[in-house]
Tab-separated table of C-alpha atoms and ligand atoms in Angstrom:
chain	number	residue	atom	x	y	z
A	571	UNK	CA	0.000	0.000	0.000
A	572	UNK	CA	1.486	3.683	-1.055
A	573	UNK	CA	1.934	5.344	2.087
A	574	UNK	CA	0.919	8.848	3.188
A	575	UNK	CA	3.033	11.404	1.699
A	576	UNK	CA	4.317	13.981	4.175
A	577	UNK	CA	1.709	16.946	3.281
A	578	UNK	CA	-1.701	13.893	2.986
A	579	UNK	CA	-0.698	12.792	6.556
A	580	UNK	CA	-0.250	16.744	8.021
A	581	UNK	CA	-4.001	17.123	5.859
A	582	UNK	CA	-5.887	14.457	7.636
A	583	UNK	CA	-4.241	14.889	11.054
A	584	UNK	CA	-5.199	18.881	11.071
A	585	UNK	CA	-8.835	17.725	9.829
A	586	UNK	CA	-8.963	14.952	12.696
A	587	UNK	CA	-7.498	17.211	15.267
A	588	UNK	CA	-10.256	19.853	14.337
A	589	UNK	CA	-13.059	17.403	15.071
A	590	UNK	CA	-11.320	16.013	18.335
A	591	UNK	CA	-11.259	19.667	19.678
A	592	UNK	CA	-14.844	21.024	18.897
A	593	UNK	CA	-16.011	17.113	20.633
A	594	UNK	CA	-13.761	17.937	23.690
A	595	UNK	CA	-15.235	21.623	23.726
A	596	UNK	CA	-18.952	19.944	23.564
A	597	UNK	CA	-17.486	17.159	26.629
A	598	UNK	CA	-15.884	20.036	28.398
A	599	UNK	CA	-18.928	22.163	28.520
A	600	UNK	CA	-21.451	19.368	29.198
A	601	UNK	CA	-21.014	17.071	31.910
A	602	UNK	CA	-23.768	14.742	30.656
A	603	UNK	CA	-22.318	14.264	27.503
A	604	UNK	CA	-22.391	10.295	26.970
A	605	UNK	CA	-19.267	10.293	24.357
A	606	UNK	CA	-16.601	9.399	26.591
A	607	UNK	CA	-14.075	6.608	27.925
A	608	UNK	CA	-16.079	4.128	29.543
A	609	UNK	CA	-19.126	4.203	26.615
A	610	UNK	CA	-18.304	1.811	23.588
A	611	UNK	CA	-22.055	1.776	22.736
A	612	UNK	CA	-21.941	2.912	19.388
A	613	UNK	CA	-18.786	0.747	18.830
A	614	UNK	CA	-21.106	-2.187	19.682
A	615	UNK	CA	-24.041	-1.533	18.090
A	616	UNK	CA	-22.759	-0.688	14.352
A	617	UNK	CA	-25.531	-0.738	11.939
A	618	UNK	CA	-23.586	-0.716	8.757
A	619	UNK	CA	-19.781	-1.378	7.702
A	620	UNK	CA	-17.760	1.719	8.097
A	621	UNK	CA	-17.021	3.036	4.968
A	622	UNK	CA	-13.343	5.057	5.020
A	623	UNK	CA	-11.767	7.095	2.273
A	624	UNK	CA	-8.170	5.772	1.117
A	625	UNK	CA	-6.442	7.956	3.507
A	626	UNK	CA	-8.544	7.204	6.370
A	627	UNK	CA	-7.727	3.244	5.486
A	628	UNK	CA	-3.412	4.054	5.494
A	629	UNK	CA	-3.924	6.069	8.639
A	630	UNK	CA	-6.326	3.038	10.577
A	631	UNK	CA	-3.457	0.603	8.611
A	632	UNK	CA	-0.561	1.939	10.430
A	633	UNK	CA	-2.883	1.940	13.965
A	634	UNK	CA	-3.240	-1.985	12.784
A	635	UNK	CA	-0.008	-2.902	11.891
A	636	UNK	CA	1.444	-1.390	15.531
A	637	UNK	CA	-0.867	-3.844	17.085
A	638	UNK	CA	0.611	-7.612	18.142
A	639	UNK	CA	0.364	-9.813	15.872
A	640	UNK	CA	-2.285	-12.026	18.084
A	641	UNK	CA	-4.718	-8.883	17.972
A	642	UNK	CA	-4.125	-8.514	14.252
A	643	UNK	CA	-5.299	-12.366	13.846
A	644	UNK	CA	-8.057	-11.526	16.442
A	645	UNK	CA	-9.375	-8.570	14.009
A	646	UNK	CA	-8.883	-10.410	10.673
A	647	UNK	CA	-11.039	-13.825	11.929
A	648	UNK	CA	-14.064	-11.153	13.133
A	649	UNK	CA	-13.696	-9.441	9.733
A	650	UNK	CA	-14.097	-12.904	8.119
A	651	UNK	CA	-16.736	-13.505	10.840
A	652	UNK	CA	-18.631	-10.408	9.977
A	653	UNK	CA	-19.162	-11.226	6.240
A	654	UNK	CA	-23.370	-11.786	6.516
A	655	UNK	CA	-24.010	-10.577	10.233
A	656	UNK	CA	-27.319	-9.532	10.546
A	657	UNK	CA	-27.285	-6.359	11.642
A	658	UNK	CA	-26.409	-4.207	14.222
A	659	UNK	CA	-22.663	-5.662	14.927
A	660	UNK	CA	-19.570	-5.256	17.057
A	661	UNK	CA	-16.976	-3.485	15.730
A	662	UNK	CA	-13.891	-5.670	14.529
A	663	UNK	CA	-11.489	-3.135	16.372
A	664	UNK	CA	-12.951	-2.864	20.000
A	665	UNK	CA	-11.238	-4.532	22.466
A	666	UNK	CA	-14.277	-6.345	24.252
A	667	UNK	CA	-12.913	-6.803	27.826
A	668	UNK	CA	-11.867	-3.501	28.215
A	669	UNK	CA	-14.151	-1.426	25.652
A	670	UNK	CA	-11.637	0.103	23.707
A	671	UNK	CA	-10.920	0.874	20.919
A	672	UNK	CA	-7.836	-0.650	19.703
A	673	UNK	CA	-6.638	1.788	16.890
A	674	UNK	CA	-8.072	4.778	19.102
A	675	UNK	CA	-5.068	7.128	17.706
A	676	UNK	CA	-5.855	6.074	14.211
A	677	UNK	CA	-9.570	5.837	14.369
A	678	UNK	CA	-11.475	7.064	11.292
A	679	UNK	CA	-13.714	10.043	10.740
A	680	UNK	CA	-16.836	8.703	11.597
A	681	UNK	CA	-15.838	6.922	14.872
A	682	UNK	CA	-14.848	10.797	15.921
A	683	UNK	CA	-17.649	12.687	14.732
A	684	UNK	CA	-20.394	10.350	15.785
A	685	UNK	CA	-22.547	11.916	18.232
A	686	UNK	CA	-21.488	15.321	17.758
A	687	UNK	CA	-21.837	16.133	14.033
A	688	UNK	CA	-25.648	16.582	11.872
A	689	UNK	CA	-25.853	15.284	8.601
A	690	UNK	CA	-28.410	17.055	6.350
A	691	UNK	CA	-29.757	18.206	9.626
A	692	UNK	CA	-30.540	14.708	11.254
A	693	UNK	CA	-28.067	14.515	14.184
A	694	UNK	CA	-25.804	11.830	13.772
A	695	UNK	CA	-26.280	10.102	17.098
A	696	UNK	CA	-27.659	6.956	19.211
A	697	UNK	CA	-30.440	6.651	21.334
A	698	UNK	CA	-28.705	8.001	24.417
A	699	UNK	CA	-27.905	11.119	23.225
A	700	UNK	CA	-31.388	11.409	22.251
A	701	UNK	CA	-32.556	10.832	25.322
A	702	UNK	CA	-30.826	13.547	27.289
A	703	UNK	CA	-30.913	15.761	24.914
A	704	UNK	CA	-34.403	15.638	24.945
A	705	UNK	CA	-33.954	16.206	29.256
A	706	UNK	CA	-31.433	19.041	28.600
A	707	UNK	CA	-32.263	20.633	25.169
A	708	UNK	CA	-29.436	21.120	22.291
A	709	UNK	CA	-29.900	25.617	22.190
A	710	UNK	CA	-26.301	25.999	22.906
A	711	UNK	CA	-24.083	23.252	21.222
A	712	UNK	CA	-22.481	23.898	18.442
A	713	UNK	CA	-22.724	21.099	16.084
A	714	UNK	CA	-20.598	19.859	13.136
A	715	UNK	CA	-21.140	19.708	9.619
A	716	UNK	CA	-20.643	16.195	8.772
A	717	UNK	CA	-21.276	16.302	5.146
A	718	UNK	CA	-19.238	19.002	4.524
A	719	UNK	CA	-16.302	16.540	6.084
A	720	UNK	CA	-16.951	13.875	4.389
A	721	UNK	CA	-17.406	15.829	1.008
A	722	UNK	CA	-13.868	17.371	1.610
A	723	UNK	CA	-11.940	14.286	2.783
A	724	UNK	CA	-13.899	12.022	-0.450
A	725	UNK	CA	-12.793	14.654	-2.463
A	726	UNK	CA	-9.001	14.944	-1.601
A	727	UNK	CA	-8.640	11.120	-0.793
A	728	UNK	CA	-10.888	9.496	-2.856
A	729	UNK	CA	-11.442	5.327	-2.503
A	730	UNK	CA	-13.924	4.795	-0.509
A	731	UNK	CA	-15.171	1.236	0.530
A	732	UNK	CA	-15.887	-0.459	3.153
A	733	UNK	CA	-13.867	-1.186	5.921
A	734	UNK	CA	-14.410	-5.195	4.651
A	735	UNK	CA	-13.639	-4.654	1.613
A	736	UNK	CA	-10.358	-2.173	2.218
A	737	UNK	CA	-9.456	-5.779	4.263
A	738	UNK	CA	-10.421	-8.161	1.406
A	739	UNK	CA	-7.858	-5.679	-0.552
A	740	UNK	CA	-5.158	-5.971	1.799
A	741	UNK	CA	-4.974	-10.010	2.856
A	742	UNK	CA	-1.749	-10.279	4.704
A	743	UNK	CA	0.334	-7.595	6.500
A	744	UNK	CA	2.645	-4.925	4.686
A	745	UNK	CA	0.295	-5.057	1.534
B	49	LIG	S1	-12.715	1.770	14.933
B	49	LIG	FE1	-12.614	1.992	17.167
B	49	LIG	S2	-13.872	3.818	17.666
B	49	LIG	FE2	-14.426	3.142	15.592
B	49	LIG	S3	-16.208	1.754	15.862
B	49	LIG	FE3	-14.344	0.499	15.843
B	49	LIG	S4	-13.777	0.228	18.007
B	49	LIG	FE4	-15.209	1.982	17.860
C-alpha cells in the first residue's frame, strides 16, 4: 500500500485534530455528555460497515499494523466472521474486555464525529444522546457539519469502501 506522503498525513491529522477539539469543547462544557471513555455503545451496536476514504484506510493501517500480531489475527477472523451478520454488529477493532478501541489514535472520521456532528440536519447520534438531549435541550451546542467533512476528505482522498472490503484488498500484512 502507497503510504501517506508527508503533506496527505499533516491534511488528515489537522482535519482529525479539528473534530477532536470542537467534541472535547462539547465534553468540556457538558457534563452529561455520553461520548466518553467508559461508553463503547456505538462501537457495539454498528448498523452498517464503516465506509473510510483511502487515507482514512493508510492512517487506521498503520494503527493496525502497531498492534501484536495475536490482535491482528483476532481482528482479521471477526472481519471474516462479519461477512453476513445480521445487523447491528460489534466493531472488529474494540477490544471487548476492556471497551476500547484498539486503533483509538488512528480511528477514522466517523468513529470521531459520531454523536457530535448533523448530517443534512438529522443529528448523527444513538439513542442516548437522544434521550438527554431531549432532558437538557441542544440551544447551545455547536454542532458539526458532517457532510461538509466527508465531502472534503472524499474529495481529496478518494477510494472509498468499506472497511471489509479495504481488508479483502489488503490479505496479509505490509500489503
Ligand atoms: S474503529 Fe474503534 S472507535 Fe471506531 S467503531 Fe471500531 S472500536 Fe469503535
Amino acid at each position: 500500500m502507497e503510504p501517506l506522503t508527508g503533506d496527505q498525513r499533516e491534511t488528515l491529522e489537522a482535519l482529525y485534530r479539528r473534530i477532536d477539539e470542537r467534541v472535547s469543547s462539547t465534553t468540556g462544557s457538558h457534563a452529561w455528555w455520553p461520548c466518553r471513555k467508559g461508553c463503547d455503545h456505538c462501537c457495539r451496536h454498528l448498523a452498517a460497515p464503516l465506509t473510510v476514504t483511502r487515507w482514512e484506510w493508510t492512517y487506521l493501517w498503520e494503527g493496525f499494523q502497531a498492534l501484536s500480531p495475536e490482535a491482528q489475527a483476532e481482528i482479521r477472523a471477526r472481519v471474516a466472521e462479519l461477512s453476513g451478520t445480521e445487523r447491528p454488529y460489534t466493531c472488529p477493532f474494540l477490544d471487548r474486555e476492556s471497551g476500547g478501541c484498539r486503533v483509538y489514535a488512528h480511528r477514522p472520521l466517523l468513529c470521531r464525529t459520531y454523536g457530535f456532528y448533523l448530517s443534512r440536519g438529522t443529528g448523527n447520534w444513538c439513542h442516548l444522546i437522544r434521550g438527554l438531549l431531549d432532558q437538557h435541550g441542544d440551544g447551545d451546542i455547536l454542532w458539526g457539519n458532517q457532510d461538509s467533512l466527508e465531502e472534503t476528505l472524499a474529495r481529496l482522498s478518494g477510494g472509498t469502501l468499506s472497511l471489509f472490503e479495504w481488508f479483502e484488498a489488503h490479505p496479509t500484512a505490509g500489503c
